[in-house]
Amino acid sequence: MSKNYSILDLIRRNRSPLENHLIDGLVDGRVSRRDFVRHGSLLGLSLPLLGRIGMAAGLGGMPSLARAQGAPGATIRVASSVPAATIDPVTIADAGGLLVMQQVAEFLCVDGPDLVLQPALAESWKPNDTGTVWTFKLRKGVKFHSGGEMKADDVVASIDRLADPANSSNALSVFTGILQKGASKKVDDYTVEFHLDAPNGNFPYMLSSDNYNAVIIPASYKGDYEKSFDGTGPFKIEKYTAKVGASFVRNEDYWGPKALPERTEFTFFTDTQPQILALQGGQVDIINQLPVLAGVALLNDPNIDIISLKSSAHQQLHMRCDEGPLKDARVRRAIALCLDRDKLAAGLMKGRSALGNDSPFAAVYPSTDTSVPQRKQDIAQAKQLMEAAGLGQGFKITLTTERYLEIPEYAQLIQNWVKEIGVELDLNILDQGGYYGDAVFGKSNWLDSVMGITDYGHRGVPNVYLAAPLKSEGTWNAAHFKNKDYDALATSYIAALDLEAQKADAGKIQKLLLEETPVIFGYFYDYLTATAKGVAGVQPTAMSQLFLDKASKA
Amino acid sequence: MVFLGGQVLPGNVGRAILGPFADQRAVDALNHTLGVDRPLLTQYWGWISNFVQGDMGTSYIFRSPVAPFVIDALGNSMKLATVAFVLVVPIGILGGVVAALNLNRPLDRIISLGGLSVTVLPEFVTGIILILIFGVWLRWLPISAAWPRDAGFFTQLYYLILPSLPLFLVLFGYIARMARSGMIEALDSDYTRTAVLKGLPWRTVIWRHVLRNALLPTITVIATQTGYLIGGLVVIETLFRYQGIGSLIFTAARGKDFPMLESGILTIGIVYAVATLIADFLYSMLNPRIRLGSDQ
């Protein structure tokens, strides 16, 4: 298809330099269509507009996010983990609890499949020239279940509540150094400005479903969320019983298209196996989150469909850079070279993962520099590095980790692989409480262990992974990695608004981390949701959310 | 002991609720709100002084009173235990009696070896096998023990059949073995021989002389299993998604929810004590020689 420059010029006329640079990248072929959509959505360009630009650039229409409509009126039954604590948008931290909350309360935007940001309570957003102020335009006519209209005051109060250190906010770690209490400003009833501590090119993700606490609830909220379950969502609470389950009914006053299901039911399970049996026994229609090893029986079951989302979730294998034999970067690289990543992806993860290249830049991120060579197993080179470091005879060391998902099996594989270069690995596998401890340096096996594996959940942008576990002053820097060049590159990446600038920084970070290897990123696992055959229109996110407004049953 | 034991576990309540990746300032604020940053003795005294007045305190995790959680969970555990008992006690005793009356014959071996075999199988193994057969393949029974809202007595019973079966299998061999050995001993005793020689009918000998004495140790065993059935069913409760007191305590321990943990454990202790008291009472009913004040 040929390019239509007259339409492109028309579109470019009202756009900011940043947006036009992205459009130029698409037209010139520097930016792929997929990356253009994802980064365009981050800059606040609407999906229809992105589609028009794609057509004008001769690339055809953009992939439609619309789903086929099924029959209305179903009751959709979901198996979920038990909410670990009382459900409160400010403090909630677990998958079971946020799944319930997300049924009734909505975000300003949603980090959808393929990491494209979709408008929800915000219709659009855009940064200033430096990325220090982001302006969000709110949707009009949105009603809370309790009756009032959602306006800028509610958005400001909801985000301020999360940014306030006095509120026990679980989102405080997301906002620290980025957005302070009082920095969210109402411009008018339908416009809010967020004044950031520093430039941030990915800020909309922090107000999206990616930051699962960032739902918008009334400004008057004072606590006791389980008494109201107030929100703006397509479903309203019918009944909630702690530790047992929850049910929801369609919200007839919803601002968008009405939900297809008449009711949804959530049943809480403390373990995965009973969820699997319940799905096989026809007592539930969906398992929200299916760990790959526990769910092997379902992966090839003809009566079950698996929704597989590419994600950035991974297991970080950290190595202490400040003491012991791992202080030498050559030794850390040698250990990383022992891993057979193809076997990890195909065997351990049953093909439901993408290869990691020892940096947090997963393949799903548009900013990832794919020209950086993939690290592969190379025992000969690993042995040479050990010799060069004066450790050709090997050494003995302890790998401390948590009993969670496939981590124990992953640790055993590593234990076997590093034997080939003389490294004798003792495994110290703890329950999660024992591993994380108080989660501060000096009181945590996670942060104090010489070598460890830690589960990191999905994020739509790599900002958190780049800062907390890898920056010199990072609060989760278990590797005790201190590198000024890295810190500067990470800061530069986080500030960059432009995709190509992000890519340039990403490439430098990827190369630096391959050289230093404080953390091994072996693979990025897919987020799996299992549904019974005939259940359609289910939209999970890799953050454990589940959108059921378009769900139906055959 | 539970309180002190809980203190040596790593982590703290705020961290357990907010997770390992929460900001330390948020964790500190939550610990302060919950009052768990106070001195240990203050915390303990606050809880125990309320408990003796009938107030179990407020759950750290659920931010609501503990008592309804414990009462609900205890009620559920007692329902499940009752169904299991109603199934296993008569059948187990009958099995033991039949085995003893057929000593060293094929029927004895079937009951003894069969009972022993199923007793040693862990509940999660038998539970999953039963779920697969009756829940997944045949679809005769619900695989979850959590009955629908407003379910009546028979519906609740229907939902409890499958989770009570693994308990039946675990306890059957145990009770049958005790009943069998008690019967063998009683059948071999002087008073049985005397009763037979007196010319009493065999049925009267068994009912009035043998069973009454043979079942004494079995009753003690049944009483000791009551505590297990009420408080130790974490595996069954997890497998069948049942909200019993075992899973309540397990969850509370994981979340460092001490008011819930301590109240749950103390409640189970009370259940044990009551079960033992009932066993003593039954024992004295069946054996007049140990009745207090008796001169026989």
PDB file of C-alpha atoms in Angstrom, chain A residues 315-429:
ATOM      1  CA  GLN A 315      12.315 -14.664  38.339  1.00  0.00           C
ATOM      2  CA  GLN A 316      15.347 -12.511  39.167  1.00  0.00           C
ATOM      3  CA  LEU A 317      18.469 -14.467  40.104  1.00  0.00           C
ATOM      4  CA  HIS A 318      20.578 -11.941  41.975  1.00  0.00           C
ATOM      5  CA  MET A 319      24.282 -12.298  42.758  1.00  0.00           C
ATOM      6  CA  ARG A 320      25.966 -10.170  45.426  1.00  0.00           C
ATOM      7  CA  CYS A 321      28.370  -7.807  43.673  1.00  0.00           C
ATOM      8  CA  ASP A 322      29.996  -6.624  46.887  1.00  0.00           C
ATOM      9  CA  GLU A 323      31.365  -9.756  48.549  1.00  0.00           C
ATOM     10  CA  GLY A 324      32.591 -13.311  48.008  1.00  0.00           C
ATOM     11  CA  PRO A 325      33.478 -14.949  44.699  1.00  0.00           C
ATOM     12  CA  LEU A 326      30.510 -13.293  42.945  1.00  0.00           C
ATOM     13  CA  LYS A 327      32.145  -9.901  43.433  1.00  0.00           C
ATOM     14  CA  ASP A 328      34.039 -10.573  40.199  1.00  0.00           C
ATOM     15  CA  ALA A 329      31.852  -9.800  37.170  1.00  0.00           C
ATOM     16  CA  ARG A 330      33.615 -12.585  35.222  1.00  0.00           C
ATOM     17  CA  VAL A 331      32.285 -15.146  37.697  1.00  0.00           C
ATOM     18  CA  ARG A 332      28.766 -13.737  37.447  1.00  0.00           C
ATOM     19  CA  ARG A 333      28.966 -13.895  33.659  1.00  0.00           C
ATOM     20  CA  ALA A 334      30.289 -17.465  33.862  1.00  0.00           C
ATOM     21  CA  ILE A 335      27.282 -18.525  35.917  1.00  0.00           C
ATOM     22  CA  ALA A 336      24.910 -16.797  33.495  1.00  0.00           C
ATOM     23  CA  LEU A 337      26.577 -18.630  30.601  1.00  0.00           C
ATOM     24  CA  CYS A 338      25.764 -21.999  32.228  1.00  0.00           C
ATOM     25  CA  LEU A 339      22.031 -21.575  31.811  1.00  0.00           C
ATOM     26  CA  ASP A 340      20.387 -23.336  28.885  1.00  0.00           C
ATOM     27  CA  ARG A 341      17.630 -20.793  28.292  1.00  0.00           C
ATOM     28  CA  ASP A 342      16.006 -22.702  25.444  1.00  0.00           C
ATOM     29  CA  LYS A 343      15.515 -25.627  27.790  1.00  0.00           C
ATOM     30  CA  LEU A 344      14.133 -23.311  30.448  1.00  0.00           C
ATOM     31  CA  ALA A 345      11.570 -21.905  28.039  1.00  0.00           C
ATOM     32  CA  ALA A 346      10.612 -25.171  26.399  1.00  0.00           C
ATOM     33  CA  GLY A 347      10.941 -27.573  29.320  1.00  0.00           C
ATOM     34  CA  LEU A 348      10.476 -25.829  32.617  1.00  0.00           C
ATOM     35  CA  MET A 349       7.938 -23.344  31.259  1.00  0.00           C
ATOM     36  CA  LYS A 350       6.317 -25.694  28.700  1.00  0.00           C
ATOM     37  CA  GLY A 351       6.815 -23.142  25.922  1.00  0.00           C
ATOM     38  CA  ARG A 352       4.862 -20.484  27.834  1.00  0.00           C
ATOM     39  CA  SER A 353       7.666 -17.971  28.226  1.00  0.00           C
ATOM     40  CA  ALA A 354      10.109 -15.775  26.310  1.00  0.00           C
ATOM     41  CA  LEU A 355      13.903 -15.883  26.617  1.00  0.00           C
ATOM     42  CA  GLY A 356      15.570 -13.430  28.972  1.00  0.00           C
ATOM     43  CA  ASN A 357      18.860 -11.737  28.165  1.00  0.00           C
ATOM     44  CA  ASP A 358      19.967 -10.735  31.674  1.00  0.00           C
ATOM     45  CA  SER A 359      18.288  -7.361  31.626  1.00  0.00           C
ATOM     46  CA  PRO A 360      14.723  -6.379  32.482  1.00  0.00           C
ATOM     47  CA  PHE A 361      14.081  -5.486  28.858  1.00  0.00           C
ATOM     48  CA  ALA A 362      11.612  -8.191  27.918  1.00  0.00           C
ATOM     49  CA  ALA A 363      10.657  -8.801  24.309  1.00  0.00           C
ATOM     50  CA  VAL A 364       7.220  -7.297  24.985  1.00  0.00           C
ATOM     51  CA  TYR A 365       8.593  -3.807  25.561  1.00  0.00           C
ATOM     52  CA  PRO A 366       8.674  -1.577  22.472  1.00  0.00           C
ATOM     53  CA  SER A 367      11.840   0.089  23.782  1.00  0.00           C
ATOM     54  CA  THR A 368      13.834  -3.162  23.994  1.00  0.00           C
ATOM     55  CA  ASP A 369      16.848  -3.108  21.679  1.00  0.00           C
ATOM     56  CA  THR A 370      16.480  -6.392  19.843  1.00  0.00           C
ATOM     57  CA  SER A 371      19.857  -5.993  18.140  1.00  0.00           C
ATOM     58  CA  VAL A 372      21.685  -6.870  21.378  1.00  0.00           C
ATOM     59  CA  PRO A 373      22.829 -10.494  20.984  1.00  0.00           C
ATOM     60  CA  GLN A 374      20.987 -13.098  23.027  1.00  0.00           C
ATOM     61  CA  ARG A 375      23.174 -14.760  25.685  1.00  0.00           C
ATOM     62  CA  LYS A 376      23.270 -18.508  25.185  1.00  0.00           C
ATOM     63  CA  GLN A 377      24.716 -21.464  27.060  1.00  0.00           C
ATOM     64  CA  ASP A 378      28.495 -21.600  26.539  1.00  0.00           C
ATOM     65  CA  ILE A 379      30.232 -23.816  29.079  1.00  0.00           C
ATOM     66  CA  ALA A 380      33.658 -23.469  27.436  1.00  0.00           C
ATOM     67  CA  GLN A 381      33.562 -19.705  27.682  1.00  0.00           C
ATOM     68  CA  ALA A 382      32.244 -19.964  31.246  1.00  0.00           C
ATOM     69  CA  LYS A 383      35.206 -22.152  32.204  1.00  0.00           C
ATOM     70  CA  GLN A 384      37.610 -19.658  30.645  1.00  0.00           C
ATOM     71  CA  LEU A 385      36.067 -16.843  32.665  1.00  0.00           C
ATOM     72  CA  MET A 386      36.377 -18.877  35.864  1.00  0.00           C
ATOM     73  CA  GLU A 387      40.053 -19.548  35.084  1.00  0.00           C
ATOM     74  CA  ALA A 388      40.653 -15.876  34.352  1.00  0.00           C
ATOM     75  CA  ALA A 389      39.095 -14.985  37.694  1.00  0.00           C
ATOM     76  CA  GLY A 390      41.409 -17.451  39.440  1.00  0.00           C
ATOM     77  CA  LEU A 391      38.547 -19.735  40.367  1.00  0.00           C
ATOM     78  CA  GLY A 392      39.117 -22.565  37.914  1.00  0.00           C
ATOM     79  CA  GLN A 393      38.750 -25.078  40.755  1.00  0.00           C
ATOM     80  CA  GLY A 394      35.278 -23.762  41.466  1.00  0.00           C
ATOM     81  CA  PHE A 395      33.746 -22.815  44.800  1.00  0.00           C
ATOM     82  CA  LYS A 396      30.821 -23.562  47.069  1.00  0.00           C
ATOM     83  CA  ILE A 397      27.972 -21.100  47.584  1.00  0.00           C
ATOM     84  CA  THR A 398      24.373 -21.017  48.811  1.00  0.00           C
ATOM     85  CA  LEU A 399      21.395 -20.073  46.697  1.00  0.00           C
ATOM     86  CA  THR A 400      18.541 -18.882  48.910  1.00  0.00           C
ATOM     87  CA  THR A 401      15.063 -18.622  47.490  1.00  0.00           C
ATOM     88  CA  GLU A 402      11.322 -18.869  48.017  1.00  0.00           C
ATOM     89  CA  ARG A 403       8.960 -21.814  47.572  1.00  0.00           C
ATOM     90  CA  TYR A 404       6.748 -20.237  44.920  1.00  0.00           C
ATOM     91  CA  LEU A 405       5.622 -21.203  41.428  1.00  0.00           C
ATOM     92  CA  GLU A 406       8.401 -23.013  39.524  1.00  0.00           C
ATOM     93  CA  ILE A 407      11.259 -21.384  41.463  1.00  0.00           C
ATOM     94  CA  PRO A 408      12.397 -24.546  43.344  1.00  0.00           C
ATOM     95  CA  GLU A 409      12.634 -26.454  40.048  1.00  0.00           C
ATOM     96  CA  TYR A 410      14.435 -23.517  38.416  1.00  0.00           C
ATOM     97  CA  ALA A 411      16.943 -23.506  41.292  1.00  0.00           C
ATOM     98  CA  GLN A 412      17.595 -27.220  40.862  1.00  0.00           C
ATOM     99  CA  LEU A 413      18.265 -26.780  37.150  1.00  0.00           C
ATOM    100  CA  ILE A 414      20.752 -24.007  37.888  1.00  0.00           C
ATOM    101  CA  GLN A 415      22.361 -26.185  40.546  1.00  0.00           C
ATOM    102  CA  ASN A 416      22.973 -28.887  37.935  1.00  0.00           C
ATOM    103  CA  TRP A 417      24.194 -26.517  35.227  1.00  0.00           C
ATOM    104  CA  VAL A 418      26.755 -24.676  37.334  1.00  0.00           C
ATOM    105  CA  LYS A 419      28.305 -27.982  38.450  1.00  0.00           C
ATOM    106  CA  GLU A 420      29.917 -28.072  35.029  1.00  0.00           C
ATOM    107  CA  ILE A 421      32.139 -25.126  35.930  1.00  0.00           C
ATOM    108  CA  GLY A 422      32.891 -26.427  39.413  1.00  0.00           C
ATOM    109  CA  VAL A 423      30.367 -24.331  41.324  1.00  0.00           C
ATOM    110  CA  GLU A 424      28.721 -26.312  44.091  1.00  0.00           C
ATOM    111  CA  LEU A 425      25.380 -24.748  44.863  1.00  0.00           C
ATOM    112  CA  ASP A 426      23.597 -25.454  48.141  1.00  0.00           C
ATOM    113  CA  LEU A 427      19.895 -24.730  47.898  1.00  0.00           C
ATOM    114  CA  ASN A 428      18.161 -23.020  50.783  1.00  0.00           C
ATOM    115  CA  ILE A 429      14.489 -22.949  49.804  1.00  0.00           C
TER     116      ILE A 429
END
